[in-house]
């Protein structure tokens, strides 16, 4: 009977974990230096991106080549261009942009994660977010940058519920509403929304949509 060999143990997964911090930092640096925004108008070489952004050629070449490796930029000759993914989600003025999230993650979140060993040892958080000063500043920035993550999904839910064509009352319970964007997007799709004054005027007075925040 043939002997079944045990799978060989390798450090591959651990090495992947060990460098997992790099991609979000690279993306954050690129968004902070307007790399994706600059390439939104078309392919450019490093020197052109440098002139547009004011960032160094050496630094840009390093992160832009890294972004090619991450498949968030494509390169042809000496020119770099956006991929469909980076064009949709990393250009700052696109509706579903995550550009602000990556910059916030680099500045706000990762610095606190660096204190995890001390947090585990002491049992105390790195920073109090339930106090008005730091909490207000943090959550204001957080809400602004997570809204794009939910807006498309909330519009899809509104389409699934057929809110635009509703003739009967539709009630939605928004648990842990957070930014409130789910309620906002659903209300925008409702024929009772004030921005749709000419839409389904005959059912205007039936109040077909209500949302409850919890």
Short mmCIF file of N, CA and C in Angstrom, two decimals, residues 129-209:
data_model
loop_
_atom_site.label_atom_id
_atom_site.label_comp_id
_atom_site.label_asym_id
_atom_site.label_seq_id
_atom_site.Cartn_x
_atom_site.Cartn_y
_atom_site.Cartn_z
N UNK A 129 -12.41 56.91 21.55
CA UNK A 129 -13.23 57.45 20.47
C UNK A 129 -14.64 57.77 20.95
N UNK A 130 -14.90 57.54 22.24
CA UNK A 130 -16.22 57.83 22.78
C UNK A 130 -16.24 59.16 23.51
N UNK A 131 -15.25 60.00 23.23
CA UNK A 131 -15.22 61.35 23.80
C UNK A 131 -15.35 62.36 22.68
N UNK A 132 -15.91 63.52 23.01
CA UNK A 132 -16.30 64.47 21.98
C UNK A 132 -15.14 64.92 21.11
N UNK A 133 -13.99 65.21 21.69
CA UNK A 133 -12.87 65.74 20.92
C UNK A 133 -12.38 64.80 19.83
N UNK A 134 -11.64 63.75 20.20
CA UNK A 134 -11.12 62.83 19.19
C UNK A 134 -12.21 62.04 18.49
N UNK A 135 -13.30 61.75 19.22
CA UNK A 135 -14.38 60.98 18.63
C UNK A 135 -15.07 61.71 17.49
N UNK A 136 -15.37 62.99 17.70
CA UNK A 136 -16.05 63.77 16.67
C UNK A 136 -15.21 63.87 15.42
N UNK A 137 -13.94 64.14 15.60
CA UNK A 137 -13.04 64.27 14.46
C UNK A 137 -12.92 62.95 13.69
N UNK A 138 -12.76 61.86 14.44
CA UNK A 138 -12.59 60.56 13.80
C UNK A 138 -13.84 60.14 13.05
N UNK A 139 -15.00 60.21 13.70
CA UNK A 139 -16.21 59.71 13.07
C UNK A 139 -16.68 60.60 11.93
N UNK A 140 -16.38 61.89 11.99
CA UNK A 140 -16.70 62.76 10.86
C UNK A 140 -15.95 62.32 9.62
N UNK A 141 -14.67 62.03 9.80
CA UNK A 141 -13.86 61.57 8.67
C UNK A 141 -14.27 60.17 8.23
N UNK A 142 -14.55 59.30 9.21
CA UNK A 142 -14.93 57.92 8.89
C UNK A 142 -16.21 57.88 8.07
N UNK A 143 -17.23 58.61 8.52
CA UNK A 143 -18.51 58.60 7.83
C UNK A 143 -18.36 59.08 6.39
N UNK A 144 -17.62 60.15 6.20
CA UNK A 144 -17.43 60.69 4.85
C UNK A 144 -16.79 59.68 3.92
N UNK A 145 -15.89 58.87 4.45
CA UNK A 145 -15.13 57.96 3.60
C UNK A 145 -15.75 56.58 3.46
N UNK A 146 -16.71 56.22 4.31
CA UNK A 146 -17.36 54.92 4.14
C UNK A 146 -18.68 55.03 3.38
N UNK A 147 -19.19 56.24 3.20
CA UNK A 147 -20.44 56.41 2.46
C UNK A 147 -20.37 55.78 1.08
N UNK A 148 -19.30 56.00 0.29
CA UNK A 148 -19.27 55.38 -1.05
C UNK A 148 -19.32 53.86 -1.03
N UNK A 149 -18.91 53.24 0.07
CA UNK A 149 -18.94 51.78 0.15
C UNK A 149 -20.37 51.24 0.14
N UNK A 150 -21.30 52.03 0.67
CA UNK A 150 -22.67 51.55 0.84
C UNK A 150 -23.65 52.14 -0.15
N UNK A 151 -23.29 53.22 -0.81
CA UNK A 151 -24.26 53.93 -1.64
C UNK A 151 -24.76 53.07 -2.80
N UNK A 152 -23.85 52.41 -3.50
CA UNK A 152 -24.27 51.56 -4.61
C UNK A 152 -25.15 50.41 -4.16
N UNK A 153 -24.79 49.80 -3.02
CA UNK A 153 -25.58 48.69 -2.49
C UNK A 153 -26.97 49.15 -2.07
N UNK A 154 -27.04 50.34 -1.47
CA UNK A 154 -28.34 50.85 -1.03
C UNK A 154 -29.23 51.20 -2.21
N UNK A 155 -28.63 51.68 -3.32
CA UNK A 155 -29.41 51.93 -4.53
C UNK A 155 -29.91 50.62 -5.13
N UNK A 156 -29.07 49.59 -5.08
CA UNK A 156 -29.50 48.28 -5.58
C UNK A 156 -30.66 47.73 -4.76
N UNK A 157 -30.60 47.94 -3.43
CA UNK A 157 -31.72 47.51 -2.58
C UNK A 157 -32.99 48.26 -2.94
N UNK A 158 -32.88 49.56 -3.19
CA UNK A 158 -34.05 50.35 -3.57
C UNK A 158 -34.66 49.83 -4.87
N UNK A 159 -33.79 49.47 -5.82
CA UNK A 159 -34.29 48.92 -7.09
C UNK A 159 -34.96 47.57 -6.87
N UNK A 160 -34.36 46.75 -5.98
CA UNK A 160 -34.94 45.44 -5.67
C UNK A 160 -36.32 45.59 -5.01
N UNK A 161 -36.47 46.58 -4.15
CA UNK A 161 -37.75 46.84 -3.48
C UNK A 161 -38.73 47.57 -4.39
N UNK A 162 -38.25 47.99 -5.56
CA UNK A 162 -39.07 48.72 -6.53
C UNK A 162 -39.70 49.97 -5.90
N UNK A 163 -38.87 50.69 -5.16
CA UNK A 163 -39.38 51.89 -4.47
C UNK A 163 -39.87 52.95 -5.45
N UNK A 164 -39.22 53.06 -6.59
CA UNK A 164 -39.61 54.09 -7.55
C UNK A 164 -41.03 53.89 -8.06
N UNK A 165 -41.51 52.65 -8.02
CA UNK A 165 -42.85 52.34 -8.53
C UNK A 165 -43.83 52.01 -7.42
N UNK A 166 -43.45 52.25 -6.18
CA UNK A 166 -44.28 51.84 -5.05
C UNK A 166 -45.61 52.59 -5.03
N UNK A 167 -46.68 51.84 -4.87
CA UNK A 167 -48.00 52.44 -4.69
C UNK A 167 -48.52 52.19 -3.28
N UNK A 168 -47.92 51.21 -2.60
CA UNK A 168 -48.25 50.94 -1.21
C UNK A 168 -47.07 51.33 -0.33
N UNK A 169 -47.35 51.45 0.95
CA UNK A 169 -46.31 51.88 1.88
C UNK A 169 -45.21 50.83 2.00
N UNK A 170 -43.96 51.27 1.95
CA UNK A 170 -42.80 50.41 2.14
C UNK A 170 -42.07 50.88 3.39
N UNK A 171 -41.83 49.98 4.31
CA UNK A 171 -41.12 50.33 5.53
C UNK A 171 -39.77 49.64 5.56
N UNK A 172 -38.76 50.37 5.95
CA UNK A 172 -37.41 49.84 6.03
C UNK A 172 -36.84 50.16 7.41
N UNK A 173 -36.32 49.15 8.08
CA UNK A 173 -35.68 49.35 9.37
C UNK A 173 -34.17 49.34 9.17
N UNK A 174 -33.53 50.45 9.43
CA UNK A 174 -32.08 50.58 9.25
C UNK A 174 -31.41 50.38 10.60
N UNK A 175 -30.90 49.18 10.85
CA UNK A 175 -30.24 48.86 12.10
C UNK A 175 -28.82 49.41 12.10
N UNK A 176 -28.40 49.99 13.22
CA UNK A 176 -27.05 50.57 13.33
C UNK A 176 -26.78 51.46 12.13
N UNK A 177 -27.61 52.47 11.96
CA UNK A 177 -27.65 53.25 10.72
C UNK A 177 -26.34 53.95 10.39
N UNK A 178 -25.50 54.24 11.40
CA UNK A 178 -24.19 54.81 11.13
C UNK A 178 -24.26 56.10 10.34
N UNK A 179 -23.77 56.07 9.11
CA UNK A 179 -23.74 57.28 8.28
C UNK A 179 -25.13 57.69 7.82
N UNK A 180 -26.10 56.78 7.86
CA UNK A 180 -27.44 57.09 7.39
C UNK A 180 -27.59 57.00 5.88
N UNK A 181 -26.55 56.56 5.18
CA UNK A 181 -26.58 56.60 3.72
C UNK A 181 -27.60 55.63 3.15
N UNK A 182 -27.87 54.52 3.85
CA UNK A 182 -28.87 53.58 3.34
C UNK A 182 -30.24 54.26 3.29
N UNK A 183 -30.58 54.96 4.36
CA UNK A 183 -31.85 55.66 4.37
C UNK A 183 -31.91 56.76 3.34
N UNK A 184 -30.82 57.48 3.18
CA UNK A 184 -30.78 58.58 2.22
C UNK A 184 -30.97 58.06 0.80
N UNK A 185 -30.23 57.01 0.44
CA UNK A 185 -30.33 56.47 -0.92
C UNK A 185 -31.70 55.88 -1.19
N UNK A 186 -32.29 55.21 -0.20
CA UNK A 186 -33.63 54.65 -0.37
C UNK A 186 -34.66 55.77 -0.53
N UNK A 187 -34.52 56.83 0.25
CA UNK A 187 -35.44 57.96 0.15
C UNK A 187 -35.33 58.63 -1.22
N UNK A 188 -34.13 58.69 -1.77
CA UNK A 188 -33.94 59.30 -3.09
C UNK A 188 -34.68 58.53 -4.17
N UNK A 189 -34.81 57.23 -4.00
CA UNK A 189 -35.49 56.40 -4.99
C UNK A 189 -37.01 56.43 -4.83
N UNK A 190 -37.47 56.89 -3.69
CA UNK A 190 -38.89 56.88 -3.42
C UNK A 190 -39.62 57.94 -4.24
N UNK A 191 -40.81 57.64 -4.76
CA UNK A 191 -41.58 58.65 -5.48
C UNK A 191 -42.04 59.78 -4.57
N UNK A 192 -41.93 59.58 -3.25
CA UNK A 192 -42.30 60.64 -2.32
C UNK A 192 -41.18 61.63 -2.09
N UNK A 193 -40.01 61.33 -2.63
CA UNK A 193 -38.86 62.22 -2.49
C UNK A 193 -39.16 63.55 -3.17
N UNK A 194 -38.82 64.65 -2.51
CA UNK A 194 -39.14 65.98 -3.04
C UNK A 194 -38.40 66.28 -4.34
N UNK A 195 -37.33 65.52 -4.64
CA UNK A 195 -36.60 65.75 -5.89
C UNK A 195 -37.31 65.13 -7.09
N UNK A 196 -38.37 64.35 -6.83
CA UNK A 196 -39.12 63.70 -7.91
C UNK A 196 -40.55 64.22 -7.97
N UNK A 197 -40.70 65.51 -7.99
CA UNK A 197 -42.01 66.12 -7.90
C UNK A 197 -42.96 65.68 -9.02
N UNK A 198 -42.43 65.37 -10.19
CA UNK A 198 -43.29 65.01 -11.31
C UNK A 198 -43.50 63.50 -11.44
N UNK A 199 -42.84 62.73 -10.60
CA UNK A 199 -42.87 61.27 -10.72
C UNK A 199 -44.00 60.68 -9.90
N UNK A 200 -44.87 59.92 -10.55
CA UNK A 200 -46.00 59.28 -9.86
C UNK A 200 -46.77 60.30 -9.03
N UNK A 201 -47.13 61.38 -9.65
CA UNK A 201 -47.82 62.44 -8.90
C UNK A 201 -49.13 61.94 -8.31
N UNK A 202 -49.76 60.99 -8.98
CA UNK A 202 -51.07 60.51 -8.51
C UNK A 202 -50.99 59.77 -7.18
N UNK A 203 -49.77 59.30 -6.80
CA UNK A 203 -49.65 58.61 -5.50
C UNK A 203 -48.88 59.45 -4.50
N UNK A 204 -48.72 60.72 -4.81
CA UNK A 204 -47.91 61.60 -3.97
C UNK A 204 -48.39 61.60 -2.52
N UNK A 205 -49.67 61.56 -2.30
CA UNK A 205 -50.21 61.72 -0.94
C UNK A 205 -50.31 60.41 -0.18
N UNK A 206 -49.86 59.33 -0.77
CA UNK A 206 -49.99 58.04 -0.09
C UNK A 206 -48.80 57.72 0.80
N UNK A 207 -47.80 58.55 0.80
CA UNK A 207 -46.61 58.34 1.62
C UNK A 207 -46.13 56.89 1.52
N UNK A 208 -45.61 56.48 0.32
CA UNK A 208 -45.28 55.07 0.12
C UNK A 208 -43.98 54.61 0.79
N UNK A 209 -43.27 55.49 1.44
CA UNK A 209 -41.97 55.08 1.98
C UNK A 209 -41.75 55.67 3.36
#
